[in-house]
PDB file of C-alpha atoms and ligand atoms in Angstrom:
ATOM      1  CA  MET A   1      81.470  66.387 113.164  1.00  0.00           C
ATOM      2  CA  THR A   2      82.718  68.567 115.668  1.00  0.00           C
ATOM      3  CA  VAL A   3      86.415  69.282 115.888  1.00  0.00           C
ATOM      4  CA  PHE A   4      87.829  71.700 118.162  1.00  0.00           C
ATOM      5  CA  VAL A   5      90.957  74.220 117.261  1.00  0.00           C
ATOM      6  CA  VAL A   6      92.701  74.932 120.229  1.00  0.00           C
ATOM      7  CA  SER A   7      95.828  77.592 120.235  1.00  0.00           C
ATOM      8  CA  ALA A   8      97.526  79.392 122.665  1.00  0.00           C
ATOM      9  CA  PRO A   9     100.823  80.869 122.727  1.00  0.00           C
ATOM     10  CA  SER A  10     103.715  78.256 123.832  1.00  0.00           C
ATOM     11  CA  GLY A  11     103.695  78.458 127.776  1.00  0.00           C
ATOM     12  CA  THR A  12      99.972  79.564 128.269  1.00  0.00           C
ATOM     13  CA  GLY A  13      98.786  76.045 129.858  1.00  0.00           C
ATOM     14  CA  LYS A  14      97.171  74.187 126.575  1.00  0.00           C
ATOM     15  CA  THR A  15      98.677  71.054 126.883  1.00  0.00           C
ATOM     16  CA  THR A  16      97.798  71.007 130.767  1.00  0.00           C
ATOM     17  CA  LEU A  17      94.070  71.910 130.118  1.00  0.00           C
ATOM     18  CA  ASN A  18      93.764  69.434 127.183  1.00  0.00           C
ATOM     19  CA  ARG A  19      95.214  66.434 128.691  1.00  0.00           C
ATOM     20  CA  ARG A  20      92.655  67.314 131.980  1.00  0.00           C
ATOM     21  CA  LEU A  21      89.902  67.212 129.462  1.00  0.00           C
ATOM     22  CA  ILE A  22      90.928  63.876 127.692  1.00  0.00           C
ATOM     23  CA  ALA A  23      91.561  62.505 131.227  1.00  0.00           C
ATOM     24  CA  GLU A  24      88.133  63.154 132.184  1.00  0.00           C
ATOM     25  CA  PHE A  25      86.231  62.578 128.658  1.00  0.00           C
ATOM     26  CA  PRO A  26      87.031  59.195 126.943  1.00  0.00           C
ATOM     27  CA  GLU A  27      84.965  61.126 124.013  1.00  0.00           C
ATOM     28  CA  VAL A  28      87.675  63.914 123.442  1.00  0.00           C
ATOM     29  CA  GLU A  29      90.895  62.931 121.771  1.00  0.00           C
ATOM     30  CA  MET A  30      94.059  64.727 120.659  1.00  0.00           C
ATOM     31  CA  CYS A  31      95.041  64.766 117.093  1.00  0.00           C
ATOM     32  CA  ILE A  32      98.378  63.610 117.306  1.00  0.00           C
ATOM     33  CA  SER A  33     100.534  65.949 115.374  1.00  0.00           C
ATOM     34  CA  HIS A  34     103.657  65.139 113.390  1.00  0.00           C
ATOM     35  CA  THR A  35     106.705  67.124 114.310  1.00  0.00           C
ATOM     36  CA  THR A  36     110.828  67.671 113.356  1.00  0.00           C
ATOM     37  CA  ARG A  37     111.378  68.649 116.942  1.00  0.00           C
ATOM     38  CA  SER A  38     113.082  66.523 119.255  1.00  0.00           C
ATOM     39  CA  ALA A  39     111.122  64.955 121.923  1.00  0.00           C
ATOM     40  CA  ARG A  40     111.625  66.779 125.361  1.00  0.00           C
ATOM     41  CA  PRO A  41     112.421  64.223 128.246  1.00  0.00           C
ATOM     42  CA  ASN A  42     108.991  63.421 129.282  1.00  0.00           C
ATOM     43  CA  GLU A  43     107.431  63.174 125.828  1.00  0.00           C
ATOM     44  CA  VAL A  44     106.534  59.724 124.162  1.00  0.00           C
ATOM     45  CA  ASN A  45     106.540  59.238 120.373  1.00  0.00           C
ATOM     46  CA  GLY A  46     102.762  58.350 119.474  1.00  0.00           C
ATOM     47  CA  ARG A  47     101.342  60.134 122.199  1.00  0.00           C
ATOM     48  CA  ASP A  48     102.815  63.403 122.654  1.00  0.00           C
ATOM     49  CA  TYR A  49     103.484  63.777 118.429  1.00  0.00           C
ATOM     50  CA  HIS A  50     104.793  61.711 115.920  1.00  0.00           C
ATOM     51  CA  PHE A  51     108.538  62.640 116.222  1.00  0.00           C
ATOM     52  CA  VAL A  52     109.796  62.704 112.442  1.00  0.00           C
ATOM     53  CA  ASP A  53     112.957  63.973 110.679  1.00  0.00           C
ATOM     54  CA  LYS A  54     112.807  66.783 108.126  1.00  0.00           C
ATOM     55  CA  GLU A  55     113.175  64.213 105.044  1.00  0.00           C
ATOM     56  CA  ASN A  56     109.660  62.270 106.325  1.00  0.00           C
ATOM     57  CA  PHE A  57     108.083  65.463 107.124  1.00  0.00           C
ATOM     58  CA  GLU A  58     108.877  66.870 103.622  1.00  0.00           C
ATOM     59  CA  SER A  59     107.826  63.984 102.026  1.00  0.00           C
ATOM     60  CA  MET A  60     104.451  63.690 103.876  1.00  0.00           C
ATOM     61  CA  VAL A  61     103.920  67.852 102.685  1.00  0.00           C
ATOM     62  CA  ALA A  62     104.730  66.504  99.024  1.00  0.00           C
ATOM     63  CA  GLU A  63     102.097  64.130  98.936  1.00  0.00           C
ATOM     64  CA  GLY A  64      99.712  66.309 100.372  1.00  0.00           C
ATOM     65  CA  ARG A  65      99.220  64.335 103.786  1.00  0.00           C
ATOM     66  CA  PHE A  66      98.522  67.333 106.180  1.00  0.00           C
ATOM     67  CA  ILE A  67      95.509  69.714 106.577  1.00  0.00           C
ATOM     68  CA  GLU A  68      97.664  72.110 107.661  1.00  0.00           C
ATOM     69  CA  TRP A  69     101.279  72.214 108.236  1.00  0.00           C
ATOM     70  CA  ALA A  70     103.658  75.156 109.633  1.00  0.00           C
ATOM     71  CA  GLU A  71     107.108  76.299 110.588  1.00  0.00           C
ATOM     72  CA  VAL A  72     106.899  77.120 114.142  1.00  0.00           C
ATOM     73  CA  HIS A  73     110.126  78.206 116.452  1.00  0.00           C
ATOM     74  CA  GLY A  74     112.279  76.847 113.761  1.00  0.00           C
ATOM     75  CA  ASN A  75     110.559  73.319 113.532  1.00  0.00           C
ATOM     76  CA  PHE A  76     107.900  71.840 110.970  1.00  0.00           C
ATOM     77  CA  TYR A  77     104.529  71.084 112.816  1.00  0.00           C
ATOM     78  CA  GLY A  78     101.644  69.409 110.793  1.00  0.00           C
ATOM     79  CA  THR A  79      98.114  68.110 111.172  1.00  0.00           C
ATOM     80  CA  SER A  80      97.482  64.705 109.009  1.00  0.00           C
ATOM     81  CA  LYS A  81      94.602  63.945 107.404  1.00  0.00           C
ATOM     82  CA  CYS A  82      94.524  60.329 108.291  1.00  0.00           C
ATOM     83  CA  GLU A  83      95.056  61.151 111.941  1.00  0.00           C
ATOM     84  CA  LEU A  84      91.894  63.542 111.740  1.00  0.00           C
ATOM     85  CA  ASP A  85      89.899  60.998 109.829  1.00  0.00           C
ATOM     86  CA  ARG A  86      90.624  58.291 112.295  1.00  0.00           C
ATOM     87  CA  LEU A  87      89.341  60.317 115.147  1.00  0.00           C
ATOM     88  CA  VAL A  88      86.243  61.275 113.303  1.00  0.00           C
ATOM     89  CA  GLY A  89      85.501  57.855 111.942  1.00  0.00           C
ATOM     90  CA  GLN A  90      85.938  56.484 115.442  1.00  0.00           C
ATOM     91  CA  GLY A  91      82.877  59.222 116.655  1.00  0.00           C
ATOM     92  CA  LYS A  92      85.492  61.067 118.829  1.00  0.00           C
ATOM     93  CA  LYS A  93      85.848  64.829 119.511  1.00  0.00           C
ATOM     94  CA  PRO A  94      89.028  65.558 118.060  1.00  0.00           C
ATOM     95  CA  ILE A  95      91.243  68.366 119.497  1.00  0.00           C
ATOM     96  CA  LEU A  96      93.574  69.885 117.156  1.00  0.00           C
ATOM     97  CA  GLU A  97      96.283  71.835 119.118  1.00  0.00           C
ATOM     98  CA  ILE A  98      97.575  74.044 116.571  1.00  0.00           C
ATOM     99  CA  ASP A  99      99.334  77.377 116.169  1.00  0.00           C
ATOM    100  CA  VAL A 100      97.865  80.313 114.605  1.00  0.00           C
ATOM    101  CA  GLN A 101      99.342  79.699 111.196  1.00  0.00           C
ATOM    102  CA  GLY A 102      97.906  76.546 111.189  1.00  0.00           C
ATOM    103  CA  TRP A 103      94.442  77.603 111.912  1.00  0.00           C
ATOM    104  CA  GLU A 104      94.720  80.367 109.203  1.00  0.00           C
ATOM    105  CA  GLN A 105      94.994  77.503 106.610  1.00  0.00           C
ATOM    106  CA  ALA A 106      92.749  74.864 108.147  1.00  0.00           C
ATOM    107  CA  GLU A 107      89.761  77.160 108.811  1.00  0.00           C
ATOM    108  CA  HIS A 108      88.799  76.814 104.918  1.00  0.00           C
ATOM    109  CA  LYS A 109      89.191  73.061 105.321  1.00  0.00           C
ATOM    110  CA  ILE A 110      87.184  72.902 108.665  1.00  0.00           C
ATOM    111  CA  PRO A 111      84.795  75.926 108.584  1.00  0.00           C
ATOM    112  CA  ASP A 112      82.594  74.126 111.262  1.00  0.00           C
ATOM    113  CA  ALA A 113      85.201  73.889 113.417  1.00  0.00           C
ATOM    114  CA  THR A 114      85.113  75.221 117.209  1.00  0.00           C
ATOM    115  CA  SER A 115      88.270  77.434 117.522  1.00  0.00           C
ATOM    116  CA  ILE A 116      89.820  78.224 120.954  1.00  0.00           C
ATOM    117  CA  PHE A 117      92.322  80.742 121.953  1.00  0.00           C
ATOM    118  CA  ILE A 118      93.569  80.714 125.492  1.00  0.00           C
ATOM    119  CA  LEU A 119      95.258  83.875 126.761  1.00  0.00           C
ATOM    120  CA  PRO A 120      97.450  84.129 129.623  1.00  0.00           C
ATOM    121  CA  PRO A 121      97.128  86.601 132.157  1.00  0.00           C
ATOM    122  CA  SER A 122      99.916  88.474 131.330  1.00  0.00           C
ATOM    123  CA  PHE A 123     103.134  88.094 129.516  1.00  0.00           C
ATOM    124  CA  LYS A 124     105.394  88.374 133.010  1.00  0.00           C
ATOM    125  CA  SER A 125     102.897  85.435 133.984  1.00  0.00           C
ATOM    126  CA  LEU A 126     103.458  83.511 130.440  1.00  0.00           C
ATOM    127  CA  TRP A 127     107.528  84.073 130.561  1.00  0.00           C
ATOM    128  CA  GLU A 128     107.303  82.599 134.391  1.00  0.00           C
ATOM    129  CA  ARG A 129     105.565  79.494 133.228  1.00  0.00           C
ATOM    130  CA  LEU A 130     108.250  79.026 130.449  1.00  0.00           C
ATOM    131  CA  GLU A 131     110.682  79.278 133.094  1.00  0.00           C
ATOM    132  CA  GLY A 132     109.025  76.957 135.351  1.00  0.00           C
ATOM    133  CA  ARG A 133     108.400  74.524 132.774  1.00  0.00           C
ATOM    134  CA  GLY A 134     112.301  74.206 132.771  1.00  0.00           C
ATOM    135  CA  SER A 135     112.297  72.582 129.181  1.00  0.00           C
ATOM    136  CA  ASP A 136     113.503  75.719 126.895  1.00  0.00           C
ATOM    137  CA  SER A 137     116.986  77.769 126.987  1.00  0.00           C
ATOM    138  CA  LEU A 138     116.740  81.543 127.407  1.00  0.00           C
ATOM    139  CA  LYS A 139     117.374  82.236 123.977  1.00  0.00           C
ATOM    140  CA  THR A 140     114.217  79.696 123.113  1.00  0.00           C
ATOM    141  CA  ARG A 141     111.942  81.167 125.582  1.00  0.00           C
ATOM    142  CA  TRP A 142     112.716  84.776 124.217  1.00  0.00           C
ATOM    143  CA  THR A 143     111.748  83.667 120.698  1.00  0.00           C
ATOM    144  CA  ARG A 144     108.474  82.006 122.030  1.00  0.00           C
ATOM    145  CA  LEU A 145     107.752  85.329 123.856  1.00  0.00           C
ATOM    146  CA  GLN A 146     108.157  87.234 120.602  1.00  0.00           C
ATOM    147  CA  ASN A 147     105.970  84.641 118.620  1.00  0.00           C
ATOM    148  CA  ALA A 148     103.306  84.992 121.523  1.00  0.00           C
ATOM    149  CA  TYR A 149     103.022  88.516 120.610  1.00  0.00           C
ATOM    150  CA  ASP A 150     102.724  87.767 116.659  1.00  0.00           C
ATOM    151  CA  GLU A 151      99.955  85.394 117.813  1.00  0.00           C
ATOM    152  CA  ILE A 152      97.906  87.182 120.210  1.00  0.00           C
ATOM    153  CA  SER A 153      97.766  89.960 117.416  1.00  0.00           C
ATOM    154  CA  LYS A 154      95.832  87.457 115.129  1.00  0.00           C
ATOM    155  CA  ALA A 155      93.604  86.278 117.951  1.00  0.00           C
ATOM    156  CA  HIS A 156      90.663  87.594 116.332  1.00  0.00           C
ATOM    157  CA  LEU A 157      90.561  84.675 114.225  1.00  0.00           C
ATOM    158  CA  TYR A 158      89.079  82.594 116.894  1.00  0.00           C
ATOM    159  CA  ASN A 159      85.674  82.702 118.161  1.00  0.00           C
ATOM    160  CA  ASN A 160      86.240  81.676 121.628  1.00  0.00           C
ATOM    161  CA  PHE A 161      88.711  83.039 124.238  1.00  0.00           C
ATOM    162  CA  ILE A 162      89.704  81.563 127.878  1.00  0.00           C
ATOM    163  CA  ILE A 163      91.732  83.393 130.241  1.00  0.00           C
ATOM    164  CA  ASN A 164      94.133  80.894 131.966  1.00  0.00           C
ATOM    165  CA  GLU A 165      94.866  82.820 134.861  1.00  0.00           C
ATOM    166  CA  ASP A 166      93.180  80.098 137.453  1.00  0.00           C
ATOM    167  CA  ILE A 167      94.126  76.718 136.309  1.00  0.00           C
ATOM    168  CA  ASP A 168      90.330  75.455 137.645  1.00  0.00           C
ATOM    169  CA  GLN A 169      88.520  78.462 136.358  1.00  0.00           C
ATOM    170  CA  ALA A 170      89.988  77.869 132.653  1.00  0.00           C
ATOM    171  CA  TYR A 171      89.358  73.996 133.093  1.00  0.00           C
ATOM    172  CA  SER A 172      85.665  74.723 133.715  1.00  0.00           C
ATOM    173  CA  GLU A 173      85.348  77.225 130.908  1.00  0.00           C
ATOM    174  CA  LEU A 174      87.254  74.682 128.183  1.00  0.00           C
ATOM    175  CA  LYS A 175      84.799  72.008 129.328  1.00  0.00           C
ATOM    176  CA  LYS A 176      81.569  74.348 128.763  1.00  0.00           C
ATOM    177  CA  VAL A 177      82.626  75.326 124.934  1.00  0.00           C
ATOM    178  CA  VAL A 178      83.796  71.585 124.310  1.00  0.00           C
ATOM    179  CA  ILE A 179      81.395  69.521 126.577  1.00  0.00           C
ATOM    180  CA  ASP A 180      78.305  71.755 126.861  1.00  0.00           C
ATOM    181  CA  GLY A 181      78.744  73.601 123.334  1.00  0.00           C
ATOM    182  CA  SER A 182      78.441  77.037 124.986  1.00  0.00           C
ATOM    183  CA  LYS A 183      79.433  80.265 123.630  1.00  0.00           C
ATOM    184  CA  SER A 184      79.862  83.133 125.982  1.00  0.00           C
ATOM    185  CA  HIS A 185      79.877  86.955 124.468  1.00  0.00           C
ATOM    186  CA  ARG A 186      81.133  88.125 128.214  1.00  0.00           C
ATOM    187  CA  HIS A 187      84.307  85.934 127.507  1.00  0.00           C
ATOM    188  CA  ILE A 188      84.778  87.546 124.170  1.00  0.00           C
ATOM    189  CA  GLU A 189      84.591  90.798 125.416  1.00  0.00           C
ATOM    190  CA  ASN A 190      86.907  90.033 128.035  1.00  0.00           C
ATOM    191  CA  GLY A 191      89.343  88.216 125.781  1.00  0.00           C
ATOM    192  CA  LYS A 192      89.503  91.234 123.383  1.00  0.00           C
ATOM    193  CA  ASP A 193      90.322  93.645 126.247  1.00  0.00           C
ATOM    194  CA  LEU A 194      93.042  91.493 127.484  1.00  0.00           C
ATOM    195  CA  CYS A 195      94.521  91.149 124.280  1.00  0.00           C
ATOM    196  CA  LYS A 196      94.921  94.675 124.027  1.00  0.00           C
ATOM    197  CA  LYS A 197      96.600  94.684 127.409  1.00  0.00           C
ATOM    198  CA  LEU A 198      99.027  92.350 126.495  1.00  0.00           C
ATOM    199  CA  ASN A 199     100.102  94.357 123.407  1.00  0.00           C
ATOM    200  CA  ASP A 200     100.982  97.136 125.434  1.00  0.00           C
ATOM    201  CA  GLU A 201     102.612  95.162 128.125  1.00  0.00           C
ATOM    202  CA  PHE A 202     104.762  93.407 125.224  1.00  0.00           C
ATOM    203  CA  LYS A 203     105.504  97.073 123.858  1.00  0.00           C
ATOM    204  CA  ASN A 204     106.249  98.716 127.016  1.00  0.00           C
ATOM    205  CA  ALA A 205     107.212  96.796 130.081  1.00  0.00           C
ATOM    206  CA  ASP A 206     110.677  97.711 131.333  1.00  0.00           C
ATOM    207  CA  TRP A 207     111.346  93.621 132.030  1.00  0.00           C
ATOM    208  CA  ILE A 208     110.868  93.013 128.558  1.00  0.00           C
ATOM    209  CA  LYS A 209     112.969  95.933 127.244  1.00  0.00           C
ATOM    210  CA  SER A 210     115.684  94.637 129.276  1.00  0.00           C
ATOM    211  CA  LEU A 211     115.350  91.388 127.986  1.00  0.00           C
ATOM    212  CA  ARG A 212     115.429  92.659 124.316  1.00  0.00           C
ATOM    213  CA  SER A 213     118.906  94.655 124.876  1.00  0.00           C
ATOM    214  CA  ASP A 214     120.340  91.687 126.892  1.00  0.00           C
ATOM    215  CA  LEU A 215     119.627  89.536 124.166  1.00  0.00           C
ATOM    216  CA  LYS A 216     120.767  91.724 121.000  1.00  0.00           C
TER     217      LYS A 216
HETATM  218  P1  ADP B 301     101.692  75.176 126.506  1.00  0.00           P
HETATM  219  O1  ADP B 301     101.138  73.495 126.380  1.00  0.00           O
HETATM  220  O2  ADP B 301     100.693  75.788 126.514  1.00  0.00           O
HETATM  221  O3  ADP B 301     102.897  75.219 125.977  1.00  0.00           O
HETATM  222  P2  ADP B 301     101.982  73.802 129.402  1.00  0.00           P
HETATM  223  O4  ADP B 301     100.512  73.325 129.289  1.00  0.00           O
HETATM  224  O5  ADP B 301     103.194  73.196 129.012  1.00  0.00           O
HETATM  225  O6  ADP B 301     101.675  74.905 128.419  1.00  0.00           O
HETATM  226  O7  ADP B 301     102.045  74.833 130.458  1.00  0.00           O
HETATM  227  C1  ADP B 301     103.343  75.523 130.814  1.00  0.00           C
HETATM  228  C2  ADP B 301     103.675  75.610 132.327  1.00  0.00           C
HETATM  229  O8  ADP B 301     102.623  76.386 132.890  1.00  0.00           O
HETATM  230  C3  ADP B 301     103.733  74.424 133.037  1.00  0.00           C
HETATM  231  O9  ADP B 301     104.698  74.144 133.746  1.00  0.00           O
HETATM  232  C4  ADP B 301     102.085  74.360 133.614  1.00  0.00           C
HETATM  233  O10 ADP B 301     102.364  73.575 134.468  1.00  0.00           O
HETATM  234  C5  ADP B 301     101.982  75.710 133.913  1.00  0.00           C
HETATM  235  N1  ADP B 301     100.580  76.197 134.288  1.00  0.00           N
HETATM  236  C6  ADP B 301      99.482  76.055 133.359  1.00  0.00           C
HETATM  237  N2  ADP B 301      98.723  76.390 133.592  1.00  0.00           N
HETATM  238  C7  ADP B 301      98.880  77.385 134.671  1.00  0.00           C
HETATM  239  C8  ADP B 301      98.011  78.313 135.905  1.00  0.00           C
HETATM  240  N3  ADP B 301      96.725  78.609 135.323  1.00  0.00           N
HETATM  241  N4  ADP B 301      98.961  78.557 136.579  1.00  0.00           N
HETATM  242  C9  ADP B 301     100.272  78.758 136.505  1.00  0.00           C
HETATM  243  N5  ADP B 301     100.943  77.899 136.140  1.00  0.00           N
HETATM  244  C10 ADP B 301     100.359  77.060 135.078  1.00  0.00           C
HETATM  245  P1  5GP B 302     105.500  72.717 121.330  1.00  0.00           P
HETATM  246  O1  5GP B 302     106.822  72.593 120.807  1.00  0.00           O
HETATM  247  O2  5GP B 302     105.474  73.873 122.464  1.00  0.00           O
HETATM  248  O3  5GP B 302     105.101  71.470 121.765  1.00  0.00           O
HETATM  249  O4  5GP B 302     104.336  73.320 120.485  1.00  0.00           O
HETATM  250  C1  5GP B 302     104.877  74.399 119.755  1.00  0.00           C
HETATM  251  C2  5GP B 302     103.838  75.283 118.909  1.00  0.00           C
HETATM  252  O5  5GP B 302     103.280  74.353 117.937  1.00  0.00           O
HETATM  253  C3  5GP B 302     102.629  75.316 119.732  1.00  0.00           C
HETATM  254  O6  5GP B 302     102.068  76.483 119.379  1.00  0.00           O
HETATM  255  C4  5GP B 302     101.607  74.508 119.406  1.00  0.00           C
HETATM  256  O7  5GP B 302     100.064  74.745 118.909  1.00  0.00           O
HETATM  257  C5  5GP B 302     102.025  74.353 117.707  1.00  0.00           C
HETATM  258  N1  5GP B 302     101.412  72.893 116.988  1.00  0.00           N
HETATM  259  C6  5GP B 302     101.580  71.737 117.453  1.00  0.00           C
HETATM  260  N2  5GP B 302     101.239  70.927 116.630  1.00  0.00           N
HETATM  261  C7  5GP B 302     100.987  71.728 115.794  1.00  0.00           C
HETATM  262  C8  5GP B 302     100.186  71.345 114.182  1.00  0.00           C
HETATM  263  O8  5GP B 302      99.997  70.155 113.693  1.00  0.00           O
HETATM  264  N3  5GP B 302     100.135  72.339 113.347  1.00  0.00           N
HETATM  265  C9  5GP B 302     100.334  73.930 113.362  1.00  0.00           C
HETATM  266  N4  5GP B 302     100.242  74.469 112.812  1.00  0.00           N
HETATM  267  N5  5GP B 302     101.060  73.964 114.914  1.00  0.00           N
HETATM  268  C10 5GP B 302     101.415  73.338 115.890  1.00  0.00           C
END
C-alpha cells in the first residue's frame, strides 16, 4: 500500500498541484475529507470535500470513523477510514491532503506513508496567493498566515519537501516523488534552509508587523 500525505500552509498551492497530478495519472486519487467548513463557490460536495454539519462530524468522531481529525482555522476536518480503505481496495495511490496536526496523529497509524511538505517561497508570496484566490476575508487570511507559521515550525515531521515557486518545477518534483518514488536529499536540505528563512521573515518583516498591529 502506498499512501501519500501532502501538507502545506493554506494558499501554498497544494490543491492546484494535486489536481494536476490526478488529471494526468488516473492511478492517483484524492482521499476526500469530511469538513464542517462551508463550501466555497467553486466547490462540489463529494468532489472537494464531504461537507457535513458539526453534529454529523461529532458523531463520526464518537463512532471512531476517522483515521485522524483536527480543528483547522475554526472548522473541523477529518479523513475517514472508509474512504481510505476504498481507494486502497481499488489499488489506487491515495493522497491525503491534511494539515500538520492530522499528520501528527496519522503517522503512527500509517507509518509506511510517504509524507510531503510543500513550502511557499516566502510569506509575502503566500499572502499574495491568499489574496489572489479571493475566497477569504482579511481576518481569515491573517489567521491562515499565523497558522502557516505554526505549521512550518513542524515541517521536520515530513520526509520530502517541495518548494512551490515556479508551478511547473514544483509539479515535476511532486511527480518524481509520487510517480517515480524518488527522494532527494538536496531538496530536504533546501527545504530546511527555507523553513529557517520563512521563520525569520514571519518574525521580522515590516509588512507582517504592520498587519499585526492593524488587526489588533
Ligand atoms: P492551497 O490548496 O495550498 O490552499 P491553492 O492550490 O488553492 O492553495 O492555491 C492558492 C492560490 O495560489 C491559487 O490562486 C493558485 O492559483 C495560486 N498558485 C498556486 N501555485 C502558484 C505558484 N507557483 N505561483 C503563483 N501562484 C500560485
Ligand atoms: P481549506 O479550508 O483551505 O480547504 O483547508 C484548510 C486546511 O485543512 C488545509 O491545511 C488542509 O490541508 C486541511 N485539511 C483538509 N482536509 C483535512 C483532513 O481531513 N484532516 C486534516 N487534519 N486537515 C485537513
